[in-house]
């Protein structure tokens, strides 16, 4: 249908594109700026003369970072906790979601399990009891303390449970008649069908583990065991806990920028793929039709 | 139902119980076992005696808490910062989604949308680092301001500006994510409605007002209701990182105060009491939110 486009419409479109473009750039340009600073020479970076293009291009900041042991080690801790933590999260989410996706006729005591999960979603012991509990277990200063306490993510399990509920029933019933038990059913039928949901949960878990820093700050007595984000937090805020050498926080702008940029890299790599998963994740959770 | 039938059902579901055993073990061990530690709220903690061996002090921790000079300011800071974030942040993703929906170019729409939710994926540590660098007194934003003739602003060192920054950066981090939700709702609107409206002579504006807006309203209402549970969450990570001595009086919230009372004052009893006070209120609010959501939409948590 050919229609005359009004002047008002054209004006609106121009303003609209400009506004949305500006919003989008505001989310993106700070990242470019950080990259530019990290690749710039100290003499430009320190007085903050760098905009979006590196001045006096150098890889010096990155070389300095990886020459030191602390940064590389923090990076290693982050990689380990992210890989192991994500794997644990995904496996336990599937194991939790599948039984809960059954109704209470098929799965007696479902209400008991579900109630426990709901309590966890709305209430927790709080900072000090958790702190003393994990300390008492002797988990401090190990990578386990970053993985185990949150290993079974209830919220993700509820999302996945809703996804599994929406799967067509007849496939499972057919397998049931063939004599398959629930173990086989989960492994051979339900898990493969739930791959989109598993992808969503993996993404949540990956981002959550990589970005997590407060647990690292609480449950480590020495900086040697910090994951990258915790280490970075101490460097950036220059508010090192008293037991930590404050010299570590005296670093230049380009070094700070390089550390920030490295902390972003894994997310920059996964996030373009994230949108599809997030939409399914959200729609299967909250906006069920 | 006879007992025999019941046992048969249990037996048939045996494998389901085995499957759920491992995750439930984690949940119970790491969430429920430490929970009795809340008893600390009524105790004076002595490290050598542990939580349960420490002496009881009745309601002293709560009395001390309510007369603690920083407590009520922190409480009001929490409420006001959280409410500002919710009130101002609520319409932003809706408006953005509506504007994006008007964009004709698919490529522009996709690119803009993808860039907009980048900050959502970054941690407050990373964002804090970027913000502190850009908004410092000699940072990029002030350089731009000075270049066009404005005086520099002490963004992170003046209480009023600091609160503005908290609200602004929180919205900036999250609006892209919210936009995805609303765009998903927009694509769910029946296209025939628009055609029918166009035939009836409704212009773009009228179509938006009478078809698009009602189309996203249920989800907007749901989001609003579920936000109820977060009015005592002013954003611990963000404030913990951006907070500084110059603005502490206005920026200290319950969560950061709990941290300080725990690790600076080492007053575990009062910190636990404060946490409990907050948890109980939040708990009530979350349940009300779920109840309302259940009642007024088809949202179900379980």
PDB file of C-alpha atoms in Angstrom, chain A residues 31-165:
ATOM      1  CA  UNK A  31      34.393  -0.035  26.053  1.00  0.00           C
ATOM      2  CA  UNK A  32      36.236   1.375  23.031  1.00  0.00           C
ATOM      3  CA  UNK A  33      37.626   4.132  25.242  1.00  0.00           C
ATOM      4  CA  UNK A  34      38.971   1.597  27.747  1.00  0.00           C
ATOM      5  CA  UNK A  35      40.598  -0.399  24.974  1.00  0.00           C
ATOM      6  CA  UNK A  36      42.160   2.778  23.581  1.00  0.00           C
ATOM      7  CA  UNK A  37      43.560   3.812  26.971  1.00  0.00           C
ATOM      8  CA  UNK A  38      44.960   0.343  27.567  1.00  0.00           C
ATOM      9  CA  UNK A  39      46.841   0.504  24.264  1.00  0.00           C
ATOM     10  CA  UNK A  40      48.194   4.008  24.838  1.00  0.00           C
ATOM     11  CA  UNK A  41      51.492   5.217  26.132  1.00  0.00           C
ATOM     12  CA  UNK A  42      51.619   6.270  29.780  1.00  0.00           C
ATOM     13  CA  UNK A  43      52.420   9.872  28.918  1.00  0.00           C
ATOM     14  CA  UNK A  44      49.018  10.227  27.202  1.00  0.00           C
ATOM     15  CA  UNK A  45      47.036   7.861  29.408  1.00  0.00           C
ATOM     16  CA  UNK A  46      47.999   9.388  32.753  1.00  0.00           C
ATOM     17  CA  UNK A  47      46.727  12.947  32.078  1.00  0.00           C
ATOM     18  CA  UNK A  48      43.676  11.325  30.429  1.00  0.00           C
ATOM     19  CA  UNK A  49      44.303  12.639  26.954  1.00  0.00           C
ATOM     20  CA  UNK A  50      43.125   9.492  25.187  1.00  0.00           C
ATOM     21  CA  UNK A  51      39.711   9.429  23.560  1.00  0.00           C
ATOM     22  CA  UNK A  52      38.588   6.600  21.333  1.00  0.00           C
ATOM     23  CA  UNK A  53      41.855   6.031  19.491  1.00  0.00           C
ATOM     24  CA  UNK A  54      45.087   4.890  21.179  1.00  0.00           C
ATOM     25  CA  UNK A  55      47.781   7.554  21.435  1.00  0.00           C
ATOM     26  CA  UNK A  56      51.381   6.396  21.283  1.00  0.00           C
ATOM     27  CA  UNK A  57      50.320   2.822  20.592  1.00  0.00           C
ATOM     28  CA  UNK A  58      51.978   0.246  22.822  1.00  0.00           C
ATOM     29  CA  UNK A  59      51.265  -3.198  24.204  1.00  0.00           C
ATOM     30  CA  UNK A  60      53.345  -2.313  27.249  1.00  0.00           C
ATOM     31  CA  UNK A  61      50.458  -2.400  29.700  1.00  0.00           C
ATOM     32  CA  UNK A  62      49.518  -5.935  28.693  1.00  0.00           C
ATOM     33  CA  UNK A  63      53.136  -7.041  28.796  1.00  0.00           C
ATOM     34  CA  UNK A  64      53.547  -5.647  32.302  1.00  0.00           C
ATOM     35  CA  UNK A  65      50.361  -7.375  33.445  1.00  0.00           C
ATOM     36  CA  UNK A  66      51.304 -10.814  32.268  1.00  0.00           C
ATOM     37  CA  UNK A  67      54.875 -10.448  33.469  1.00  0.00           C
ATOM     38  CA  UNK A  68      53.602 -10.147  37.034  1.00  0.00           C
ATOM     39  CA  UNK A  69      52.420 -13.291  38.803  1.00  0.00           C
ATOM     40  CA  UNK A  70      49.414 -11.835  40.654  1.00  0.00           C
ATOM     41  CA  UNK A  71      47.331 -10.895  37.641  1.00  0.00           C
ATOM     42  CA  UNK A  72      47.944 -14.126  35.741  1.00  0.00           C
ATOM     43  CA  UNK A  73      47.079 -16.123  38.826  1.00  0.00           C
ATOM     44  CA  UNK A  74      43.840 -14.222  39.409  1.00  0.00           C
ATOM     45  CA  UNK A  75      42.957 -14.838  35.788  1.00  0.00           C
ATOM     46  CA  UNK A  76      43.647 -18.543  36.253  1.00  0.00           C
ATOM     47  CA  UNK A  77      41.424 -18.710  39.349  1.00  0.00           C
ATOM     48  CA  UNK A  78      38.643 -17.031  37.373  1.00  0.00           C
ATOM     49  CA  UNK A  79      38.963 -19.441  34.471  1.00  0.00           C
ATOM     50  CA  UNK A  80      38.884 -22.460  36.782  1.00  0.00           C
ATOM     51  CA  UNK A  81      35.938 -21.259  38.828  1.00  0.00           C
ATOM     52  CA  UNK A  82      34.016 -20.282  35.704  1.00  0.00           C
ATOM     53  CA  UNK A  83      34.527 -23.596  33.893  1.00  0.00           C
ATOM     54  CA  UNK A  84      34.013 -25.860  36.906  1.00  0.00           C
ATOM     55  CA  UNK A  85      31.277 -23.681  38.375  1.00  0.00           C
ATOM     56  CA  UNK A  86      29.306 -23.494  35.143  1.00  0.00           C
ATOM     57  CA  UNK A  87      29.558 -27.257  34.638  1.00  0.00           C
ATOM     58  CA  UNK A  88      28.342 -27.900  38.201  1.00  0.00           C
ATOM     59  CA  UNK A  89      25.519 -25.369  37.818  1.00  0.00           C
ATOM     60  CA  UNK A  90      24.252 -26.880  34.583  1.00  0.00           C
ATOM     61  CA  UNK A  91      24.326 -30.502  35.754  1.00  0.00           C
ATOM     62  CA  UNK A  92      22.638 -29.740  39.057  1.00  0.00           C
ATOM     63  CA  UNK A  93      20.055 -27.502  37.394  1.00  0.00           C
ATOM     64  CA  UNK A  94      19.006 -30.324  35.068  1.00  0.00           C
ATOM     65  CA  UNK A  95      18.869 -32.827  37.933  1.00  0.00           C
ATOM     66  CA  UNK A  96      16.767 -30.442  39.990  1.00  0.00           C
ATOM     67  CA  UNK A  97      14.466 -29.273  37.219  1.00  0.00           C
ATOM     68  CA  UNK A  98      13.476 -32.633  35.786  1.00  0.00           C
ATOM     69  CA  UNK A  99      11.808 -34.201  38.859  1.00  0.00           C
ATOM     70  CA  UNK A 100      10.197 -30.864  39.716  1.00  0.00           C
ATOM     71  CA  UNK A 101       8.654 -30.704  36.252  1.00  0.00           C
ATOM     72  CA  UNK A 102       6.513 -33.721  37.198  1.00  0.00           C
ATOM     73  CA  UNK A 103       3.192 -33.195  38.945  1.00  0.00           C
ATOM     74  CA  UNK A 104       2.718 -34.403  42.499  1.00  0.00           C
ATOM     75  CA  UNK A 105       0.713 -37.440  41.348  1.00  0.00           C
ATOM     76  CA  UNK A 106       3.676 -38.770  39.469  1.00  0.00           C
ATOM     77  CA  UNK A 107       6.225 -37.412  41.949  1.00  0.00           C
ATOM     78  CA  UNK A 108       5.025 -37.667  45.550  1.00  0.00           C
ATOM     79  CA  UNK A 109       6.560 -35.147  47.981  1.00  0.00           C
ATOM     80  CA  UNK A 110       7.160 -32.728  45.120  1.00  0.00           C
ATOM     81  CA  UNK A 111       5.604 -30.001  47.266  1.00  0.00           C
ATOM     82  CA  UNK A 112       8.227 -30.583  49.955  1.00  0.00           C
ATOM     83  CA  UNK A 113      11.124 -30.178  47.541  1.00  0.00           C
ATOM     84  CA  UNK A 114       9.485 -27.188  45.892  1.00  0.00           C
ATOM     85  CA  UNK A 115       8.883 -25.469  49.230  1.00  0.00           C
ATOM     86  CA  UNK A 116      12.557 -25.865  50.148  1.00  0.00           C
ATOM     87  CA  UNK A 117      13.512 -24.303  46.814  1.00  0.00           C
ATOM     88  CA  UNK A 118      11.133 -21.390  47.292  1.00  0.00           C
ATOM     89  CA  UNK A 119      12.501 -20.673  50.764  1.00  0.00           C
ATOM     90  CA  UNK A 120      15.991 -20.485  49.296  1.00  0.00           C
ATOM     91  CA  UNK A 121      14.756 -18.030  46.660  1.00  0.00           C
ATOM     92  CA  UNK A 122      13.381 -15.538  49.162  1.00  0.00           C
ATOM     93  CA  UNK A 123      15.414 -16.000  52.311  1.00  0.00           C
ATOM     94  CA  UNK A 124      18.982 -16.715  53.294  1.00  0.00           C
ATOM     95  CA  UNK A 125      20.918 -16.905  56.508  1.00  0.00           C
ATOM     96  CA  UNK A 126      22.731 -13.639  55.847  1.00  0.00           C
ATOM     97  CA  UNK A 127      26.300 -12.445  55.658  1.00  0.00           C
ATOM     98  CA  UNK A 128      27.641 -13.429  59.074  1.00  0.00           C
ATOM     99  CA  UNK A 129      26.082 -16.903  59.521  1.00  0.00           C
ATOM    100  CA  UNK A 130      27.176 -17.878  56.003  1.00  0.00           C
ATOM    101  CA  UNK A 131      30.640 -16.452  56.582  1.00  0.00           C
ATOM    102  CA  UNK A 132      31.124 -18.368  59.821  1.00  0.00           C
ATOM    103  CA  UNK A 133      29.633 -21.537  58.341  1.00  0.00           C
ATOM    104  CA  UNK A 134      31.943 -21.611  55.315  1.00  0.00           C
ATOM    105  CA  UNK A 135      34.896 -20.652  57.467  1.00  0.00           C
ATOM    106  CA  UNK A 136      34.060 -23.506  59.820  1.00  0.00           C
ATOM    107  CA  UNK A 137      34.054 -25.929  56.901  1.00  0.00           C
ATOM    108  CA  UNK A 138      37.621 -24.926  56.118  1.00  0.00           C
ATOM    109  CA  UNK A 139      36.697 -23.814  52.618  1.00  0.00           C
ATOM    110  CA  UNK A 140      38.321 -20.383  52.849  1.00  0.00           C
ATOM    111  CA  UNK A 141      41.211 -19.679  50.486  1.00  0.00           C
ATOM    112  CA  UNK A 142      40.198 -22.515  48.156  1.00  0.00           C
ATOM    113  CA  UNK A 143      38.472 -22.398  44.790  1.00  0.00           C
ATOM    114  CA  UNK A 144      35.734 -24.647  46.234  1.00  0.00           C
ATOM    115  CA  UNK A 145      34.257 -21.802  48.232  1.00  0.00           C
ATOM    116  CA  UNK A 146      33.540 -20.014  44.945  1.00  0.00           C
ATOM    117  CA  UNK A 147      31.840 -23.048  43.385  1.00  0.00           C
ATOM    118  CA  UNK A 148      30.071 -25.207  45.960  1.00  0.00           C
ATOM    119  CA  UNK A 149      27.777 -22.841  47.926  1.00  0.00           C
ATOM    120  CA  UNK A 150      25.888 -21.733  44.805  1.00  0.00           C
ATOM    121  CA  UNK A 151      26.285 -24.987  42.879  1.00  0.00           C
ATOM    122  CA  UNK A 152      22.541 -25.735  42.650  1.00  0.00           C
ATOM    123  CA  UNK A 153      20.951 -22.541  41.289  1.00  0.00           C
ATOM    124  CA  UNK A 154      17.284 -22.668  42.237  1.00  0.00           C
ATOM    125  CA  UNK A 155      16.154 -19.817  40.033  1.00  0.00           C
ATOM    126  CA  UNK A 156      17.631 -21.404  36.905  1.00  0.00           C
ATOM    127  CA  UNK A 157      16.029 -24.705  37.865  1.00  0.00           C
ATOM    128  CA  UNK A 158      12.606 -23.065  38.039  1.00  0.00           C
ATOM    129  CA  UNK A 159      13.146 -21.609  34.556  1.00  0.00           C
ATOM    130  CA  UNK A 160      14.174 -24.991  33.204  1.00  0.00           C
ATOM    131  CA  UNK A 161      11.332 -26.730  35.007  1.00  0.00           C
ATOM    132  CA  UNK A 162       8.857 -24.518  33.178  1.00  0.00           C
ATOM    133  CA  UNK A 163      10.580 -25.318  29.904  1.00  0.00           C
ATOM    134  CA  UNK A 164      10.411 -29.075  30.541  1.00  0.00           C
ATOM    135  CA  UNK A 165       6.754 -28.839  31.480  1.00  0.00           C
TER     136      UNK A 165
END
